[in-house]
mmCIF file of C-alpha atoms and ligand atoms in Angstrom:
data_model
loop_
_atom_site.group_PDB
_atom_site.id
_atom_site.type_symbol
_atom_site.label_atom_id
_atom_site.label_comp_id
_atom_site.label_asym_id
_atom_site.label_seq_id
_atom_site.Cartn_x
_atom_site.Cartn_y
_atom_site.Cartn_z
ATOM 1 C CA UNK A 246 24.443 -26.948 -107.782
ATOM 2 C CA UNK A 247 22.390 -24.194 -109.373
ATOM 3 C CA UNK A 248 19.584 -23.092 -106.962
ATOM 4 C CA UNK A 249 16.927 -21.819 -107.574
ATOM 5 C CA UNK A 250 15.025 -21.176 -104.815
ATOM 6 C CA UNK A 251 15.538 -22.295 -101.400
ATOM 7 C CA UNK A 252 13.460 -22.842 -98.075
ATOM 8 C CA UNK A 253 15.107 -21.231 -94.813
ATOM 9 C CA UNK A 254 14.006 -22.779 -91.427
ATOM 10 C CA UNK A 255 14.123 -19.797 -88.853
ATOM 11 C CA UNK A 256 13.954 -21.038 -85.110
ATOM 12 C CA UNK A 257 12.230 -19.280 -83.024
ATOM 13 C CA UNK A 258 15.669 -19.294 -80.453
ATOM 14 C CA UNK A 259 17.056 -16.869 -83.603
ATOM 15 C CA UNK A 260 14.739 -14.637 -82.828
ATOM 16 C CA UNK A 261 16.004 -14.172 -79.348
ATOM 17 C CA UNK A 262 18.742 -14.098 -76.974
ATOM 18 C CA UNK A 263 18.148 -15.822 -74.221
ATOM 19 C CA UNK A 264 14.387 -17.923 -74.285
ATOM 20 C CA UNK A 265 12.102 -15.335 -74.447
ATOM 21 C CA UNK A 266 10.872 -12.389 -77.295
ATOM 22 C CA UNK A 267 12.986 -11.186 -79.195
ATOM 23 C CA UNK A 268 16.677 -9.807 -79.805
ATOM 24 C CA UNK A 269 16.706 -7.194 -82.512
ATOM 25 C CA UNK A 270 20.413 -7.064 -83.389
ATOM 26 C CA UNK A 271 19.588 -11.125 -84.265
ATOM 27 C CA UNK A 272 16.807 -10.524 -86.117
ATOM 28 C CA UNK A 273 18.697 -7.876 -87.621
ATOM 29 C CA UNK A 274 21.719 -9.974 -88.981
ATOM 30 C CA UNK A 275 18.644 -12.576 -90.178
ATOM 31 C CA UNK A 276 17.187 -10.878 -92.456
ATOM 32 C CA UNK A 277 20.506 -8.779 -93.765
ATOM 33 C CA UNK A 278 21.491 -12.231 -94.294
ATOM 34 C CA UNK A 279 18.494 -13.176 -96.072
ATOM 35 C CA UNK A 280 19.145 -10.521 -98.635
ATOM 36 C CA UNK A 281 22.198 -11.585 -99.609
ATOM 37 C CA UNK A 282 20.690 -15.041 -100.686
ATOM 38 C CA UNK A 283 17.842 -12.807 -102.604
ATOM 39 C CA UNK A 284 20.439 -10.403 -103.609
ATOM 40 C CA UNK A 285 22.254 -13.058 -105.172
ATOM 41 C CA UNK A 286 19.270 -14.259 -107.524
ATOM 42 C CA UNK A 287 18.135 -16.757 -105.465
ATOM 43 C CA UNK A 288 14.343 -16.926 -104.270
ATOM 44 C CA UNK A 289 13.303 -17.668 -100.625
ATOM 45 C CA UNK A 290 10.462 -19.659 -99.014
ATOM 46 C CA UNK A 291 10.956 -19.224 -94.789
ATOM 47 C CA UNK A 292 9.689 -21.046 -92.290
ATOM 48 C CA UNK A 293 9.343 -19.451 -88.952
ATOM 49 C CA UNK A 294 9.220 -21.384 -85.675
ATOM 50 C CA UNK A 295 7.681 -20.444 -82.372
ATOM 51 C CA UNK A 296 10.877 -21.934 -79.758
ATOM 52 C CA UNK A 297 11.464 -18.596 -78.374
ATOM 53 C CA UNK A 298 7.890 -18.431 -76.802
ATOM 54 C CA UNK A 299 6.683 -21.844 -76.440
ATOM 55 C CA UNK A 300 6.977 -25.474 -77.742
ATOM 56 C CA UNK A 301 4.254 -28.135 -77.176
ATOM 57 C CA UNK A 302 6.154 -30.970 -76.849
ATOM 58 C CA UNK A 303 7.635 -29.276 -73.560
ATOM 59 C CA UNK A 304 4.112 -29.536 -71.903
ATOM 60 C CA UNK A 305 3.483 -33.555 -73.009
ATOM 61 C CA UNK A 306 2.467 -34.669 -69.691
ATOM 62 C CA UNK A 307 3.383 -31.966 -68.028
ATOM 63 C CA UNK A 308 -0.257 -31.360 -65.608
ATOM 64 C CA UNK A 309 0.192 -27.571 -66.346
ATOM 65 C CA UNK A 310 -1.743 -27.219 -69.632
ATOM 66 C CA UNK A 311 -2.662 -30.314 -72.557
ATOM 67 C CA UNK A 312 -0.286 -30.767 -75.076
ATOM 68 C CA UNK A 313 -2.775 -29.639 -77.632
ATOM 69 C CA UNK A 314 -3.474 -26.290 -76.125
ATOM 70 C CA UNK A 315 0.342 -25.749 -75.782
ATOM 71 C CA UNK A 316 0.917 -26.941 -79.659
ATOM 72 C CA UNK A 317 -2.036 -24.274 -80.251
ATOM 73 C CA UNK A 318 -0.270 -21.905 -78.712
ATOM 74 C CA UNK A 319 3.388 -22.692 -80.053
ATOM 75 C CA UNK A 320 1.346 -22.525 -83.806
ATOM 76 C CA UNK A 321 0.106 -18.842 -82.628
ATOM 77 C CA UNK A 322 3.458 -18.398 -81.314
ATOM 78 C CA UNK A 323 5.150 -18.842 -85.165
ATOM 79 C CA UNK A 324 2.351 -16.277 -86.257
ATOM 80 C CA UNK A 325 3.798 -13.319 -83.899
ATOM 81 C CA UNK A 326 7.554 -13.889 -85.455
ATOM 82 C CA UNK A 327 6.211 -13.850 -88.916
ATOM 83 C CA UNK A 328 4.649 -10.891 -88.306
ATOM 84 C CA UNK A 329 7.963 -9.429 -87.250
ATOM 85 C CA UNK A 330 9.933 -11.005 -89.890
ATOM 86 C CA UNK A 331 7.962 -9.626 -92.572
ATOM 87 C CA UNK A 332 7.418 -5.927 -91.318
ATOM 88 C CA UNK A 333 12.134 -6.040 -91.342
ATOM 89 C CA UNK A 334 12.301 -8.087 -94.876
ATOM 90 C CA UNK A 335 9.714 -5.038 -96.096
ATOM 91 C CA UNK A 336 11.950 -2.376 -94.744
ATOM 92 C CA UNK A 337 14.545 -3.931 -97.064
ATOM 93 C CA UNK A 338 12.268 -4.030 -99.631
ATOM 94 C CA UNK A 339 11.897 -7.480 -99.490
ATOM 95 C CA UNK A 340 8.397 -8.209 -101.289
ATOM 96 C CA UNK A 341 7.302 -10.496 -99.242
ATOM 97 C CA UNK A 342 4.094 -12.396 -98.132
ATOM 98 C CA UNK A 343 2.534 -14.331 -95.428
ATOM 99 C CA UNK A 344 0.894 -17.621 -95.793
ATOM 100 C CA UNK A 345 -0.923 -19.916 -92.907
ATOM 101 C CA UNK A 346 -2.564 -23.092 -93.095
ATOM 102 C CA UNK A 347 -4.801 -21.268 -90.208
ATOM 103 C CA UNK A 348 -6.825 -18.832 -90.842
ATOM 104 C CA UNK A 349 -5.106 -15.705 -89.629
ATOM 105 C CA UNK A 350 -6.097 -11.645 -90.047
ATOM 106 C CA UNK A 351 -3.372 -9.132 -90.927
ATOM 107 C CA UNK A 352 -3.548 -9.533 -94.630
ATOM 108 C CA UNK A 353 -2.051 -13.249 -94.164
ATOM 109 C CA UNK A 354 -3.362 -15.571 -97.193
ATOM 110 C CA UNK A 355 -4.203 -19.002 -96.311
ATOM 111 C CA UNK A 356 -1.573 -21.636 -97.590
ATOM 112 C CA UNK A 357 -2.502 -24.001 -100.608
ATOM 113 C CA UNK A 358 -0.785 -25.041 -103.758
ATOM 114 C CA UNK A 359 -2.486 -22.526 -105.597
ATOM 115 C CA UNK A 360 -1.796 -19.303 -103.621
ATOM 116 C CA UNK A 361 2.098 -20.457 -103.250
ATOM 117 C CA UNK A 362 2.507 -21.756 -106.901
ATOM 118 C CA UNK A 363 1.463 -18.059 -107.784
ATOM 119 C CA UNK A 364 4.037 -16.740 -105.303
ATOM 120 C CA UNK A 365 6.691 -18.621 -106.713
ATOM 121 C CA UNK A 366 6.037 -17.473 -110.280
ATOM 122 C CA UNK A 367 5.780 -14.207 -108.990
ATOM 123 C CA UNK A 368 9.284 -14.716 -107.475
ATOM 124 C CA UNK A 369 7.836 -13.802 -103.722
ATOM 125 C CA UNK A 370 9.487 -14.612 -100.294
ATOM 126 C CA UNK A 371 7.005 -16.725 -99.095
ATOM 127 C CA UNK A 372 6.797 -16.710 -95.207
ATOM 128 C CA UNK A 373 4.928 -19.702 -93.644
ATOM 129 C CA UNK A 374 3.739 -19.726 -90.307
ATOM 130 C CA UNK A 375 1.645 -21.661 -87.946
ATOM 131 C CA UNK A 376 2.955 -24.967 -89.497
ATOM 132 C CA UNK A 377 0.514 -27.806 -90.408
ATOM 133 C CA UNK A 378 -2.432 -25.743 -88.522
ATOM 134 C CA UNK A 379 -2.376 -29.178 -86.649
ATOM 135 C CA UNK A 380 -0.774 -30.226 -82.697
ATOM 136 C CA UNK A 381 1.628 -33.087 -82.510
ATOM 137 C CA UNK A 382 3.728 -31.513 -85.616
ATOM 138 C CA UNK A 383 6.735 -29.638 -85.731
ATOM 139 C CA UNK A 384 7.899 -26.547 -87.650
ATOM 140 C CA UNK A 385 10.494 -29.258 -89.182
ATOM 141 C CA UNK A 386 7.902 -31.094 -90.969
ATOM 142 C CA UNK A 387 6.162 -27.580 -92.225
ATOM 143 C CA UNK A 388 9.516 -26.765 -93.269
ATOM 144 C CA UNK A 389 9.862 -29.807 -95.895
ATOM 145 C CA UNK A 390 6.256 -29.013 -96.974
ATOM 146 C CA UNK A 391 6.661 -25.996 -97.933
ATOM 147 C CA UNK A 392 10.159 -26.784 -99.705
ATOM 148 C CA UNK A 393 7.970 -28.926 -102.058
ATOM 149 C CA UNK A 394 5.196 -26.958 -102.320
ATOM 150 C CA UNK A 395 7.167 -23.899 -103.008
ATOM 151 C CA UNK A 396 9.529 -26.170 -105.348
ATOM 152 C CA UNK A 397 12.748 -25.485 -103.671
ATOM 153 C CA UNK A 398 16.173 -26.740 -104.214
ATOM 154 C CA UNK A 399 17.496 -27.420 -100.685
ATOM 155 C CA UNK A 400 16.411 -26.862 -96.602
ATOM 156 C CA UNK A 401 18.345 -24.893 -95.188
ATOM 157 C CA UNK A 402 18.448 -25.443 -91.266
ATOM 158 C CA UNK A 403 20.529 -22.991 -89.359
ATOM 159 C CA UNK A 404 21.613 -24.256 -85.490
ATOM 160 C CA UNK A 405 23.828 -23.632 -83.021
ATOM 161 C CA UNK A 406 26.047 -26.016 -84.124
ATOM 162 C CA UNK A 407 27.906 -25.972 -87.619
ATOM 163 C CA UNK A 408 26.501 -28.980 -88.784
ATOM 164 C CA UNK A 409 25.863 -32.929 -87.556
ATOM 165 C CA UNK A 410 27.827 -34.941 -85.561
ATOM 166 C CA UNK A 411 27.599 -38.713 -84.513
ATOM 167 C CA UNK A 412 26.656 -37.696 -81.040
ATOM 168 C CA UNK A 413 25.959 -34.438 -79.229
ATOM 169 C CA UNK A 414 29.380 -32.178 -79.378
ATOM 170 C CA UNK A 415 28.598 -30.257 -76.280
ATOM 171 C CA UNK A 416 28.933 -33.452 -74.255
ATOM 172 C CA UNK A 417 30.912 -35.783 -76.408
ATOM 173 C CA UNK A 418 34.872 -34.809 -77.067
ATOM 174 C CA UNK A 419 35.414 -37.342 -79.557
ATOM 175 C CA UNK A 420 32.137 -36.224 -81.870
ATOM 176 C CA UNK A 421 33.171 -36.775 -85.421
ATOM 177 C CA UNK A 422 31.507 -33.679 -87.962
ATOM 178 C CA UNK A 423 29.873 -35.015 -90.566
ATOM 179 C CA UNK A 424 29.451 -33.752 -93.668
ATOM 180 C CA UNK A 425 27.381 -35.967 -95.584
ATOM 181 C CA UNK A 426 24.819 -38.290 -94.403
ATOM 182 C CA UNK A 427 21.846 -40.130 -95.326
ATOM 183 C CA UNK A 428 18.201 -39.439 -94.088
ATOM 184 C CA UNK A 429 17.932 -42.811 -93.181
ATOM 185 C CA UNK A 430 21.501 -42.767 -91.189
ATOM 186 C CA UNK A 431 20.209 -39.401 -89.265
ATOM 187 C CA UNK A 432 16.877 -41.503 -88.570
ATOM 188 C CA UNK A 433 19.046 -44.262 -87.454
ATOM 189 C CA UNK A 434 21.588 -42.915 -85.501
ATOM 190 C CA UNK A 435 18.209 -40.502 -83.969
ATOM 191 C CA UNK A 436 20.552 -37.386 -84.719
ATOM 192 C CA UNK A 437 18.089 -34.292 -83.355
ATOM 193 C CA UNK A 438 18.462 -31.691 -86.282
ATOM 194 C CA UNK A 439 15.245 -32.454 -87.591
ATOM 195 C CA UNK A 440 12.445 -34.439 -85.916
ATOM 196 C CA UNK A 441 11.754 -38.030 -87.519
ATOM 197 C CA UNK A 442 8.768 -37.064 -89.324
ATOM 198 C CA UNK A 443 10.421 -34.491 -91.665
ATOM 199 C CA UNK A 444 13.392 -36.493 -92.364
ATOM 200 C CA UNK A 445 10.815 -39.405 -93.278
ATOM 201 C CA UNK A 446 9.254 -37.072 -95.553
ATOM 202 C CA UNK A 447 12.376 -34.707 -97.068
ATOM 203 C CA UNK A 448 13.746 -38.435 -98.013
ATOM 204 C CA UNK A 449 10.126 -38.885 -99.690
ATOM 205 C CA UNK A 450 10.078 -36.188 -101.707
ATOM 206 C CA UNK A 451 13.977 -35.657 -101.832
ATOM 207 C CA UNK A 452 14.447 -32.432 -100.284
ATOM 208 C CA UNK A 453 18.589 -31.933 -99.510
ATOM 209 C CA UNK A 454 19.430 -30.668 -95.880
ATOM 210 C CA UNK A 455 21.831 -28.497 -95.330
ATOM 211 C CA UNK A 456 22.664 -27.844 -91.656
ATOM 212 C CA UNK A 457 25.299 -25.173 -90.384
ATOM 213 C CA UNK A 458 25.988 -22.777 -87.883
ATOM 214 C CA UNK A 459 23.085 -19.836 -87.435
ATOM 215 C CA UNK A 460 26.335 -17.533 -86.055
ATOM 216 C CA UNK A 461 28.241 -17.265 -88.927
ATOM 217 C CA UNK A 462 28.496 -14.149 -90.852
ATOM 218 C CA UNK A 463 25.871 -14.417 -94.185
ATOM 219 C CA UNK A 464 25.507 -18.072 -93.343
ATOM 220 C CA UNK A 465 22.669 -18.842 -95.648
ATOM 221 C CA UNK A 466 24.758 -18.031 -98.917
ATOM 222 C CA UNK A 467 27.851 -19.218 -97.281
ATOM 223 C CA UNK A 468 26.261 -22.788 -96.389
ATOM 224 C CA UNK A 469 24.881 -22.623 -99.857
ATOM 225 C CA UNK A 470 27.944 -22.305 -101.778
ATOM 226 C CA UNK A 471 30.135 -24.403 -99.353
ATOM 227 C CA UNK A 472 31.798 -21.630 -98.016
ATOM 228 C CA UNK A 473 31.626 -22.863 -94.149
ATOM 229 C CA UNK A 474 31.510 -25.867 -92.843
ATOM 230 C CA UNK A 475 28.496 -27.618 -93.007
ATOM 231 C CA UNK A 476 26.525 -30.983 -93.124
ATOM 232 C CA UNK A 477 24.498 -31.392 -96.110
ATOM 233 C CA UNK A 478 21.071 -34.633 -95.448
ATOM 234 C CA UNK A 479 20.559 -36.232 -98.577
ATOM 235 C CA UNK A 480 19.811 -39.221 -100.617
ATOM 236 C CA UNK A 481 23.979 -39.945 -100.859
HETATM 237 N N1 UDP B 679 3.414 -26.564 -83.802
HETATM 238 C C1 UDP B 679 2.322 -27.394 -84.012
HETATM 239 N N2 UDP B 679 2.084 -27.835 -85.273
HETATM 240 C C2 UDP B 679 2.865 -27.532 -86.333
HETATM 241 C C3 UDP B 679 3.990 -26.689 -86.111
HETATM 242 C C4 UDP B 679 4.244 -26.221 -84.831
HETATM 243 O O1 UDP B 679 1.601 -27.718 -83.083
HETATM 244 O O2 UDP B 679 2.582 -27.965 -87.468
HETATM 245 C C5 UDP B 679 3.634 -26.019 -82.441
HETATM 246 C C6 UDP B 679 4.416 -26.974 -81.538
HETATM 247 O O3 UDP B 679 3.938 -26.825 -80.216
HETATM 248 C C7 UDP B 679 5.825 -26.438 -81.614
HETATM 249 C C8 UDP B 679 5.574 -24.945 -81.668
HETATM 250 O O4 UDP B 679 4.425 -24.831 -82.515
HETATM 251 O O5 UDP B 679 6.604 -26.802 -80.502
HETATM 252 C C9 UDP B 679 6.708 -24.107 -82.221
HETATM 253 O O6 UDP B 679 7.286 -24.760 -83.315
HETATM 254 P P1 UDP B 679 8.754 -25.410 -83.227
HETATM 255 O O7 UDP B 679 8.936 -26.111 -81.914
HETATM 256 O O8 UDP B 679 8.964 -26.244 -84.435
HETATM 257 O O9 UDP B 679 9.621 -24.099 -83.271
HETATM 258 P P2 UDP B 679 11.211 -23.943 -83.233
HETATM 259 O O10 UDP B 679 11.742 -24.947 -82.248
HETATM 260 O O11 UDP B 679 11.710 -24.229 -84.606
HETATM 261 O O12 UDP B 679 11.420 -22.526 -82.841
#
């Protein structure tokens, strides 16, 4: 497949080592390997998440704080590893710009169709961050947003796994790999790469999935062109 552009889904537990800030040698490798995908002639929408600092769903119930101040929170959270993300892609002279469905300072525009349809003619790496601007959402569902909106060719979901299995690897010897799946068989089966919601809507507006391991060397282009294993989410 030729692509043309692509949207990478950066966890926030990429950005660190252990649960908390941040782990510069990992961000490091991150962005070196997202310029080889630009570097390659490929254009780049990113999605940042907020795991490393908080996630909302954690507090559901919880009698600490409400869900919807902790989703608040996790949104913010995506905001403070964008910021980082861009101020590294720019030292690599990475044009790059920041878009929010909130309505952020630091010279971050606010997402439409508009603003990104310009970025994307302007060949841009579009960084989104605080998701939906809405609690109960994900940075998964963001993520196949802004693959449409930004007219990408595939997802790409690094983990810490190098692709899907039928059941969790860490606890299951006999988890088969599997390289090619359906949305509606990782909806099924409840597979936890993706939440519901964005596999619901990636098989809407057929965006591909490709899920590999975040620890390879240059993973992005390597998943891309098949070069490690991988799983790849689509309609076949
Ligand atoms: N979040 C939200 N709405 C969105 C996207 C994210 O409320 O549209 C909040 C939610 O609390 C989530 C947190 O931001 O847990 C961080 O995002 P996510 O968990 O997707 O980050 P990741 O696990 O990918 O680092």
């Amino acid at each position: 497949m030729n692509f043309k552009r692509v949207l990478i889904k950066i966890s926030g537990e990429l950005f660190s080592s252990g649960n908390n800030g941040f782990n510069n040698n990992r961000l490091n490798e991150i962005c070196n390997n997202i310029s080889n995908v630009i570097s390659s002639g490929i254009d780049v929408s990113l999605v940042v998440g907020g795991g490393n600092i908080i996630r909302g769903r954690e507090f559901q119930n919880s009698g600490i704080i409400k869900r919807e101040t902790a989703d608040s929170i996790g949104m913010l959270a995506t905001v403070l590893n964008g910021i980082m993300l861009r101020e590294m892609l720019l030292n690599r002279n990475i044009d790059c710009v920041i878009v929010s469905a909130l309505d952020l300072p630091f010279d971050i525009k606010k997402l439409n169709p508009f603003v990104v349809n310009n970025l994307v003619q302007d060949h841009k790496t579009i960084i989104i961050v605080g998701g939906l601007g809405l609690p109960y959402f994900s940075t998964d569902t963001i993520s196949v947003v802004g693959a449409s909106l930004s007219h990408c060719d595939a997802i790409l979901k690094a983990t810490n796994t190098d692709g899907v299995y039928d059941k969790d690897p860490n606890k299951y010897n006999d988890a088969q790999h599997l390289t090619q799946l359906t949305y509606e068989f990782a909806i099924e089966h409840n597979l936890q790469v993706m939440d519901e919601t964005a596999f619901l809507l990636a098989r809407n507006l057929k965006k591909p999935i490709f899920v590999f391991s975040a620890f390879e060397e240059n993973c992005f282009l390597k998943a891309l062109n098949g070069e490690i294993r991988r799983s790849v989410v689509s309609d076949d």
